[in-house]
XYZ file of C-alpha atoms in Angstrom:
563
model
C 3.478 14.058 1.188
C 6.937 12.676 2.388
C 7.475 12.357 6.135
C 10.971 12.975 7.454
C 11.950 11.509 10.663
C 15.440 11.675 12.411
C 16.885 10.906 15.827
C 20.391 12.445 15.882
C 21.861 15.788 15.009
C 23.555 14.450 11.907
C 20.257 12.923 10.923
C 18.442 16.125 11.480
C 21.091 18.015 9.452
C 20.571 15.691 6.440
C 16.722 15.747 7.100
C 16.703 19.680 7.079
C 18.703 19.762 3.735
C 16.053 17.350 2.186
C 13.214 19.612 3.630
C 14.891 22.599 2.147
C 15.173 20.997 -1.304
C 11.643 19.810 -1.350
C 9.542 22.379 0.722
C 6.389 21.493 -0.956
C 6.769 17.695 -0.884
C 7.915 17.094 2.845
C 6.909 17.457 6.273
C 9.182 17.188 9.331
C 7.913 14.891 12.271
C 9.571 15.829 15.547
C 9.186 14.234 18.835
C 9.789 10.562 20.120
C 10.864 8.555 17.055
C 8.423 5.813 17.540
C 5.491 8.143 17.760
C 6.861 10.214 14.702
C 7.046 7.089 12.582
C 3.520 5.827 13.408
C 1.985 9.244 12.596
C 4.021 9.607 9.456
C 3.176 6.043 8.348
C -0.586 6.764 8.669
C -0.571 10.248 7.135
C 2.087 10.198 4.350
C 2.496 8.398 0.984
C 6.266 7.994 1.661
C 8.671 8.300 4.520
C 12.431 9.017 4.704
C 13.854 7.883 8.034
C 17.367 8.953 9.067
C 17.754 5.959 11.082
C 19.241 2.568 11.068
C 17.339 0.013 8.795
C 16.890 -2.446 11.652
C 15.305 0.311 13.961
C 12.880 1.096 11.075
C 12.188 -2.434 10.459
C 11.102 -2.911 14.013
C 9.072 0.308 14.071
C 7.093 -0.348 10.869
C 6.456 -4.100 11.261
C 3.431 -3.754 13.279
C 2.036 -1.101 11.018
C 2.186 -3.055 7.673
C -0.968 -3.846 5.873
C -0.071 -4.791 2.281
C 2.256 -3.759 -0.675
C -0.575 -1.781 -2.279
C -1.594 0.113 0.903
C 1.732 0.751 2.860
C 3.746 3.810 2.117
C 7.214 3.585 0.468
C 9.961 3.942 3.066
C 13.598 4.849 2.591
C 16.298 4.796 5.053
C 19.439 7.089 5.215
C 22.397 6.134 7.415
C 23.962 8.235 9.987
C 26.816 9.187 7.572
C 24.486 10.052 4.714
C 26.375 7.565 2.589
C 23.428 5.454 1.509
C 19.824 5.887 0.535
C 18.273 2.321 1.075
C 14.791 1.524 -0.343
C 13.513 -0.533 2.599
C 9.641 -0.919 1.767
C 7.323 -0.241 -1.086
C 9.984 -0.204 -3.794
C 7.547 -0.342 -6.720
C 3.929 0.271 -5.257
C 5.191 2.793 -2.769
C 7.731 4.451 -5.085
C 10.510 3.985 -2.643
C 13.138 2.901 -5.292
C 12.757 6.117 -7.221
C 12.644 8.068 -4.026
C 15.781 6.573 -2.988
C 17.385 7.726 -6.319
C 15.964 11.286 -5.840
C 17.265 11.356 -2.167
C 20.619 10.302 -3.373
C 20.753 13.073 -5.765
C 19.959 15.754 -3.187
C 22.263 14.388 -0.356
C 24.882 12.859 -2.460
C 24.154 9.363 -1.024
C 24.278 6.111 -3.004
C 20.706 4.821 -3.707
C 20.531 1.143 -2.579
C 17.703 -0.718 -4.465
C 17.366 -4.487 -3.945
C 14.076 -5.208 -6.057
C 15.150 -7.951 -8.362
C 13.732 -6.344 -11.626
C 15.397 -2.968 -10.770
C 18.692 -4.740 -10.151
C 18.680 -6.127 -13.682
C 17.072 -3.105 -15.338
C 13.895 -4.936 -16.117
C 10.515 -3.050 -16.369
C 8.566 -4.420 -13.440
C 4.964 -5.285 -14.199
C 3.783 -3.326 -11.419
C 5.617 -0.132 -12.639
C 4.001 0.207 -15.949
C 1.267 2.479 -14.932
C -1.498 -0.101 -15.545
C -3.615 -2.158 -13.195
C -2.103 -5.565 -12.941
C -3.506 -8.736 -11.521
C -2.844 -12.578 -11.563
C 0.477 -14.298 -11.017
C 2.522 -11.090 -11.059
C 5.278 -12.614 -8.930
C 5.512 -15.819 -10.841
C 5.678 -14.040 -14.066
C 8.173 -11.672 -12.917
C 10.268 -14.412 -11.691
C 10.149 -16.085 -14.952
C 11.339 -13.009 -16.694
C 14.078 -12.680 -14.355
C 15.064 -16.292 -14.830
C 15.132 -15.888 -18.645
C 12.229 -18.428 -19.069
C 9.960 -17.997 -22.010
C 7.079 -15.553 -21.355
C 4.463 -14.857 -24.090
C 2.867 -11.541 -24.600
C -0.813 -11.877 -25.608
C -1.908 -8.299 -26.554
C -5.665 -8.182 -27.258
C -5.519 -4.370 -27.474
C -2.616 -2.313 -28.725
C -0.869 -0.293 -25.940
C 2.724 1.313 -25.908
C 4.636 -0.886 -23.450
C 8.405 -0.477 -22.261
C 10.731 -3.252 -23.559
C 9.899 -6.543 -22.071
C 11.815 -9.796 -22.799
C 8.891 -11.618 -24.104
C 8.563 -14.584 -26.809
C 5.705 -15.753 -29.100
C 5.080 -18.847 -27.051
C 5.891 -19.546 -23.259
C 4.845 -21.481 -20.174
C 4.183 -17.996 -18.693
C 1.889 -15.316 -20.024
C 1.557 -11.615 -19.983
C -2.044 -10.851 -21.125
C -2.911 -7.219 -22.203
C -6.649 -6.910 -22.333
C -9.584 -4.699 -21.330
C -11.928 -7.739 -21.128
C -13.363 -9.201 -17.929
C -11.395 -12.400 -17.862
C -10.217 -14.817 -14.978
C -6.533 -14.912 -14.866
C -5.052 -18.462 -15.707
C -2.288 -20.018 -13.810
C 1.102 -18.514 -14.666
C -0.625 -15.542 -16.195
C -0.346 -11.840 -15.310
C -3.196 -9.560 -16.701
C -2.405 -5.980 -17.570
C -5.423 -3.515 -18.014
C -4.933 -0.649 -20.366
C -7.091 2.317 -20.027
C -8.930 1.751 -23.324
C -12.591 2.188 -22.412
C -14.498 5.447 -22.469
C -18.029 5.501 -20.776
C -20.360 8.102 -22.057
C -22.975 8.992 -19.282
C -26.069 11.158 -19.327
C -28.261 11.838 -16.247
C -31.461 13.674 -15.336
C -31.087 16.344 -12.737
C -30.656 14.856 -9.263
C -29.855 11.309 -10.568
C -28.300 9.541 -7.553
C -24.802 8.321 -7.756
C -25.928 4.681 -7.023
C -28.043 4.697 -10.104
C -25.247 6.112 -12.321
C -22.500 3.858 -11.022
C -24.777 0.869 -10.981
C -25.638 1.403 -14.689
C -21.837 1.724 -15.546
C -20.839 -1.149 -13.812
C -23.739 -3.437 -14.949
C -23.070 -2.303 -18.598
C -19.376 -3.229 -18.453
C -19.970 -6.462 -16.635
C -22.664 -7.737 -19.149
C -20.332 -6.669 -22.021
C -17.503 -8.669 -20.592
C -15.473 -5.572 -19.966
C -13.126 -4.700 -17.040
C -13.917 -1.749 -14.962
C -10.156 -1.397 -14.300
C -9.812 -0.367 -17.992
C -12.105 2.680 -17.904
C -10.122 5.638 -18.701
C -12.697 8.337 -18.319
C -16.249 9.250 -17.975
C -17.571 11.636 -20.541
C -20.722 13.892 -20.655
C -22.087 17.194 -21.829
C -20.839 20.506 -20.469
C -24.296 21.066 -18.873
C -23.845 18.070 -16.588
C -20.271 18.837 -15.494
C -21.498 19.523 -12.041
C -24.373 16.902 -11.890
C -23.538 15.320 -8.393
C -24.306 11.762 -9.324
C -21.962 11.883 -12.367
C -19.176 13.780 -10.592
C -19.289 11.359 -7.657
C -19.445 8.289 -9.845
C -16.316 9.380 -11.541
C -14.435 10.017 -8.250
C -15.453 6.533 -7.054
C -14.164 4.890 -10.310
C -11.038 6.921 -9.843
C -11.148 8.454 -13.374
C -11.429 11.910 -14.753
C -14.842 13.324 -15.912
C -14.403 14.894 -19.320
C -17.108 17.291 -20.718
C -17.910 18.461 -24.161
C -20.069 21.301 -25.481
C -23.487 20.442 -26.970
C -22.262 21.753 -30.299
C -19.435 19.153 -30.227
C -21.804 16.369 -29.297
C -24.355 17.315 -31.868
C -21.839 16.898 -34.654
C -21.077 13.216 -33.799
C -22.865 10.536 -35.664
C -24.607 8.138 -33.290
C -26.971 5.099 -33.915
C -29.466 6.054 -31.279
C -30.350 9.677 -31.360
C -33.128 11.109 -29.222
C -35.325 14.152 -29.099
C -35.209 14.197 -25.213
C -31.611 15.213 -24.628
C -31.925 17.574 -27.769
C -34.783 19.476 -25.973
C -32.827 19.292 -22.652
C -29.238 20.079 -23.328
C -29.162 20.944 -27.154
C -27.860 17.652 -28.528
C -29.662 14.614 -29.664
C -27.325 12.327 -27.941
C -25.171 12.510 -24.745
C -23.936 9.171 -23.634
C -23.241 7.715 -27.130
C -21.801 10.999 -28.597
C -19.720 11.808 -25.577
C -18.065 8.345 -25.722
C -17.519 8.535 -29.512
C -15.906 12.055 -29.646
C -12.470 10.671 -29.838
C -13.393 7.799 -32.156
C -13.254 4.125 -31.438
C -15.565 1.094 -31.468
C -19.076 1.318 -29.881
C -19.050 -1.714 -27.603
C -22.188 -0.837 -25.683
C -24.784 1.265 -27.364
C -26.859 3.641 -25.188
C -28.714 1.862 -22.336
C -30.854 3.150 -19.508
C -30.617 2.373 -15.892
C -33.109 0.022 -14.440
C -34.726 2.471 -12.162
C -38.442 3.741 -13.009
C -38.287 6.356 -14.255
C -34.779 5.737 -15.473
C -32.557 8.881 -14.637
C -29.179 7.829 -16.212
C -27.902 6.482 -19.456
C -24.501 5.219 -20.632
C -22.681 3.902 -23.552
C -19.137 2.421 -23.740
C -16.493 2.829 -26.433
C -13.050 1.155 -26.967
C -10.689 3.819 -28.257
C -7.853 2.338 -30.235
C -4.520 2.169 -28.424
C -2.382 5.039 -29.520
C 1.403 4.570 -30.216
C 3.679 6.991 -28.452
C 6.523 8.933 -30.068
C 9.016 10.755 -27.819
C 11.275 13.118 -29.766
C 14.397 13.127 -27.538
C 17.284 15.697 -27.487
C 20.468 14.134 -26.183
C 22.297 17.340 -25.501
C 25.789 18.192 -26.886
C 27.398 14.977 -25.922
C 28.384 14.975 -22.180
C 26.470 12.454 -20.137
C 25.846 15.012 -17.267
C 24.034 17.291 -19.744
C 21.559 14.688 -20.738
C 18.378 15.685 -18.855
C 16.692 13.182 -16.347
C 13.515 13.349 -18.559
C 15.542 12.296 -21.582
C 16.962 9.206 -19.586
C 13.424 8.440 -18.513
C 12.101 8.448 -22.055
C 15.033 6.240 -23.232
C 14.162 3.688 -20.735
C 10.576 3.757 -21.484
C 10.897 3.102 -25.144
C 10.550 -0.207 -26.647
C 11.867 1.039 -29.960
C 14.825 3.447 -30.465
C 15.316 5.148 -33.825
C 18.472 7.165 -34.387
C 21.686 8.131 -36.111
C 24.141 5.300 -35.316
C 26.783 7.627 -33.620
C 24.065 8.961 -31.337
C 22.825 5.540 -30.513
C 26.437 4.636 -29.510
C 26.255 7.472 -26.984
C 23.362 6.261 -24.958
C 23.291 2.566 -25.758
C 24.152 1.691 -22.193
C 21.107 3.639 -20.816
C 18.417 1.346 -22.697
C 16.672 -1.370 -21.278
C 17.289 -4.928 -22.160
C 15.007 -5.909 -25.151
C 14.920 -2.347 -26.606
C 14.759 -2.808 -30.437
C 17.236 -0.458 -32.004
C 16.797 0.977 -35.502
C 19.936 2.840 -36.421
C 21.113 4.365 -39.567
C 23.904 6.550 -40.903
C 24.239 10.280 -42.137
C 21.840 11.461 -44.562
C 18.888 9.244 -43.728
C 17.078 11.826 -41.579
C 13.688 11.541 -43.458
C 13.859 7.760 -43.392
C 14.451 7.741 -39.600
C 11.434 10.077 -39.284
C 9.221 7.959 -41.276
C 10.375 4.887 -39.537
C 9.736 6.271 -36.166
C 6.308 7.481 -37.016
C 5.357 4.187 -38.619
C 6.617 2.292 -35.465
C 4.362 4.517 -33.338
C 1.388 3.974 -35.535
C 1.975 0.185 -34.872
C 1.175 0.966 -31.133
C 4.838 0.985 -30.024
C 6.555 3.365 -27.570
C 9.063 4.970 -29.689
C 12.131 7.307 -28.841
C 13.579 9.163 -31.878
C 16.855 10.722 -30.878
C 18.770 13.765 -32.081
C 21.653 15.559 -30.737
C 21.427 18.977 -28.830
C 17.893 19.717 -28.784
C 15.764 17.512 -31.203
C 13.820 20.585 -32.355
C 16.848 22.547 -33.470
C 18.108 21.428 -36.725
C 17.366 17.888 -35.882
C 14.709 15.191 -35.987
C 11.665 16.875 -34.455
C 10.515 18.833 -37.641
C 10.782 15.878 -40.156
C 9.071 13.635 -37.652
C 6.204 15.934 -36.890
C 5.801 16.625 -40.427
C 5.143 12.875 -41.110
C 2.940 12.509 -37.898
C -0.719 12.952 -37.745
C -3.029 12.876 -34.795
C -3.367 9.226 -34.616
C -0.250 8.957 -32.166
C 0.771 10.781 -29.056
C 3.905 12.915 -29.495
C 6.163 14.047 -26.614
C 8.974 16.514 -27.087
C 11.838 16.227 -24.677
C 14.144 19.391 -24.766
C 17.919 19.077 -24.809
C 20.788 21.404 -24.262
C 21.474 22.643 -27.975
C 25.019 23.451 -29.315
C 24.395 27.270 -29.188
C 23.651 27.119 -25.437
C 26.622 24.690 -24.843
C 28.959 26.763 -26.689
C 27.635 30.006 -25.187
C 28.283 28.691 -21.598
C 31.810 27.753 -22.667
C 32.697 31.229 -24.150
C 30.971 33.253 -21.344
C 27.750 34.996 -22.060
C 27.496 35.905 -25.675
C 23.765 35.278 -26.040
C 22.856 37.857 -23.188
C 20.720 39.771 -25.416
C 18.873 39.168 -28.607
C 20.274 36.283 -30.715
C 19.647 34.193 -33.687
C 20.860 30.814 -34.962
C 21.516 30.163 -38.625
C 22.593 27.079 -40.384
C 25.051 27.569 -43.166
C 24.196 24.233 -44.829
C 22.532 24.830 -48.247
C 21.720 21.069 -48.744
C 18.077 21.589 -47.809
C 17.960 25.403 -47.858
C 18.940 27.494 -50.987
C 21.760 29.706 -50.357
C 19.848 32.806 -51.414
C 17.506 32.319 -48.520
C 20.294 31.788 -46.076
C 22.239 34.857 -47.199
C 18.926 36.957 -46.830
C 18.662 35.684 -43.271
C 22.370 36.532 -42.582
C 22.008 39.969 -44.020
C 18.920 40.550 -41.940
C 20.672 39.684 -38.743
C 23.682 41.831 -39.601
C 21.537 44.773 -40.126
C 19.487 44.152 -36.995
C 22.692 43.908 -34.926
C 21.732 40.652 -33.601
C 24.239 38.057 -32.093
C 24.528 35.247 -34.621
C 25.336 31.601 -33.924
C 26.316 29.581 -37.022
C 25.489 25.969 -37.260
C 27.072 23.595 -39.941
C 29.474 26.416 -40.817
C 31.946 24.550 -42.952
C 32.636 21.188 -44.536
C 34.767 19.799 -47.219
C 32.325 20.314 -49.774
C 31.147 23.611 -48.462
C 33.936 25.867 -47.962
C 32.850 29.234 -49.132
C 29.738 29.861 -47.122
C 31.236 30.805 -43.910
C 33.625 33.390 -45.468
C 30.677 34.806 -47.327
C 28.453 35.153 -44.229
C 31.267 36.657 -42.173
C 31.785 39.180 -44.968
C 28.191 40.106 -44.840
C 28.433 40.689 -40.949
C 31.585 42.690 -41.539
C 29.656 45.270 -43.567
C 27.902 46.081 -40.192
C 30.327 45.273 -37.589
C 33.853 46.249 -36.588
C 36.841 44.011 -37.328
C 37.384 43.912 -33.460
C 33.792 42.256 -32.942
C 34.303 39.264 -30.752
C 33.953 35.784 -32.182
C 33.698 32.614 -30.258
C 34.705 29.337 -31.850
C 33.806 26.169 -30.064
C 34.474 22.614 -31.286
C 32.896 19.506 -29.803
C 31.305 21.430 -26.930
C 31.079 19.317 -23.751
C 32.974 16.346 -25.234
C 36.431 14.954 -24.101
C 38.138 16.750 -27.039
C 36.357 20.114 -26.467
C 38.247 23.148 -27.669
C 37.340 26.818 -27.689
C 38.881 30.098 -28.579
C 37.999 33.804 -28.610
C 39.040 35.753 -31.675
C 37.586 38.601 -33.759
C 35.542 39.047 -36.904
C 38.771 40.294 -38.680
C 41.024 37.717 -37.354
C 39.015 34.648 -37.729
C 40.451 31.996 -40.186
C 37.586 30.168 -41.675
C 39.737 27.227 -42.703
C 40.114 26.430 -38.851
C 36.317 25.633 -38.625
C 34.585 22.462 -39.441
C 31.154 20.778 -39.158
C 31.721 19.985 -35.449
C 32.243 23.658 -34.718
C 29.702 26.274 -33.568
C 30.745 29.981 -34.426
C 29.188 32.822 -32.398
C 29.599 36.399 -33.753
C 28.874 39.043 -31.269
C 26.855 42.324 -31.946
C 28.258 45.882 -31.717
C 27.894 45.699 -27.933
C 29.711 42.339 -27.378
C 32.878 42.579 -25.419
C 35.881 40.595 -24.462
C 35.948 40.892 -20.694
C 38.692 38.918 -18.950
C 38.872 36.387 -21.800
C 35.194 35.788 -21.855
C 32.572 36.800 -24.558
C 29.888 39.030 -23.013
C 26.971 40.555 -24.662
C 25.428 43.169 -22.196
C 21.721 42.928 -21.423
C 21.255 46.493 -21.506
C 20.058 47.116 -18.060
C 19.329 50.717 -17.128
C 21.329 50.530 -13.959
C 24.320 48.919 -15.957
C 24.209 51.764 -18.469
C 24.155 54.460 -15.798
C 27.055 52.796 -13.929
C 29.064 52.678 -17.198
C 28.339 56.306 -17.863
C 29.446 57.295 -14.282
C 32.756 55.574 -14.869
């Protein structure tokens, strides 16, 4: 929850705007400012104070406990010009909160955290537990000193300016190690602990067994990703509470799933009790991986708990990102976040140029020219399989005539894949033209480089006969000048010459152009590959120079009939 505190009428007005924008995220604290700040500081994860920074510093100073415990605090000035990240920039999320507040209120976010200022991924912002000389290693990265990355397990990290050798070290490991001087240790969640328990097993026995097993195997409890067990034990209090105390999810599987997993130590006891010869080992091994700790029992007599530990291989991450039609303000925040997260960027050279300035320093860029789509898809998947965080970019929506389908055709279930939608050309052109896609519509590419013309023609004819609005992608190029006239001729067999047609070139870009014409008047020679052509259906109309396809609401039809 975000606590909101103000002292003046202007501050209250800005406070109320933020509360209205985030009704489920915020709580307004009224009353004397000092009391409000103290109460909110104790109750909330974050605070936005519409007060002077000096006043907030004096109010929160006696309340501070430590950077991992204190809430993030953002200050907004009386004029609403600045949103200042004052406290807990990383750990408390104040840096990102300042940016969000700025978006809502039109204020300039002020972030003074050094890594943010130079667009360097902070070690405490990677979503992984981190320990050791975090400040020293971060300072070395900022100063351009050589920092080595020792990755003992594979894990997709954002770009970091690291070297093979250095006087400072970032160590990526799930092992229980003492941090050395000038070393920061990142703990990736690679370990899965399978657990089994008799009915009524106390949480202390389950938790003690898990911790002992990890410690004796030289593994860090901070790298535990989940506890896993059989469905029948999903509500076993000792297991549920152990997961809660460890701060990890409890994942359960059916007895049938577990019975199908090969394990080194099957037993008749769990087979009789829950229907599978193994619970702890099988639950840990369901997703594959290396069995580091075979099944072991707790030390109690009689033993009421068992556990096993598996290290799952680090999975690479492939984000397939749609960049939209070209305008920077149509690039989604999610797309921007994925571009900043990626350590490897794969894309068409002209698309890379569009977003090069958004990439973090150290991002490895693999770009190629037109016609290398399959090569780019294979490259992106191969990089992800190497454990990298990869962004594969495409214009518009990456799933529409773009890179998502060839990439996913190459990818198997050994990597994580994230799709990031973008504003596709049909939508961008439709918004410029008016509302041509107000009813059923279809997009058809007229490029026969990968699809036989016979197939394309059959699809155009089906859309014509079904009276569906059609958007043509890739309508005409120097080497393909007859397909668009042919397609328009097919539509003309079913639609009048006066049917509205919208033509948009370079939608949302500086040299954008658009015009509204008709099916009979359109000259195909004026169309090229940078153009989207939208042909209306029999209900589409030119209304005040805008292309409109009625939705067909009953009240609208009745109104038109009465006129």
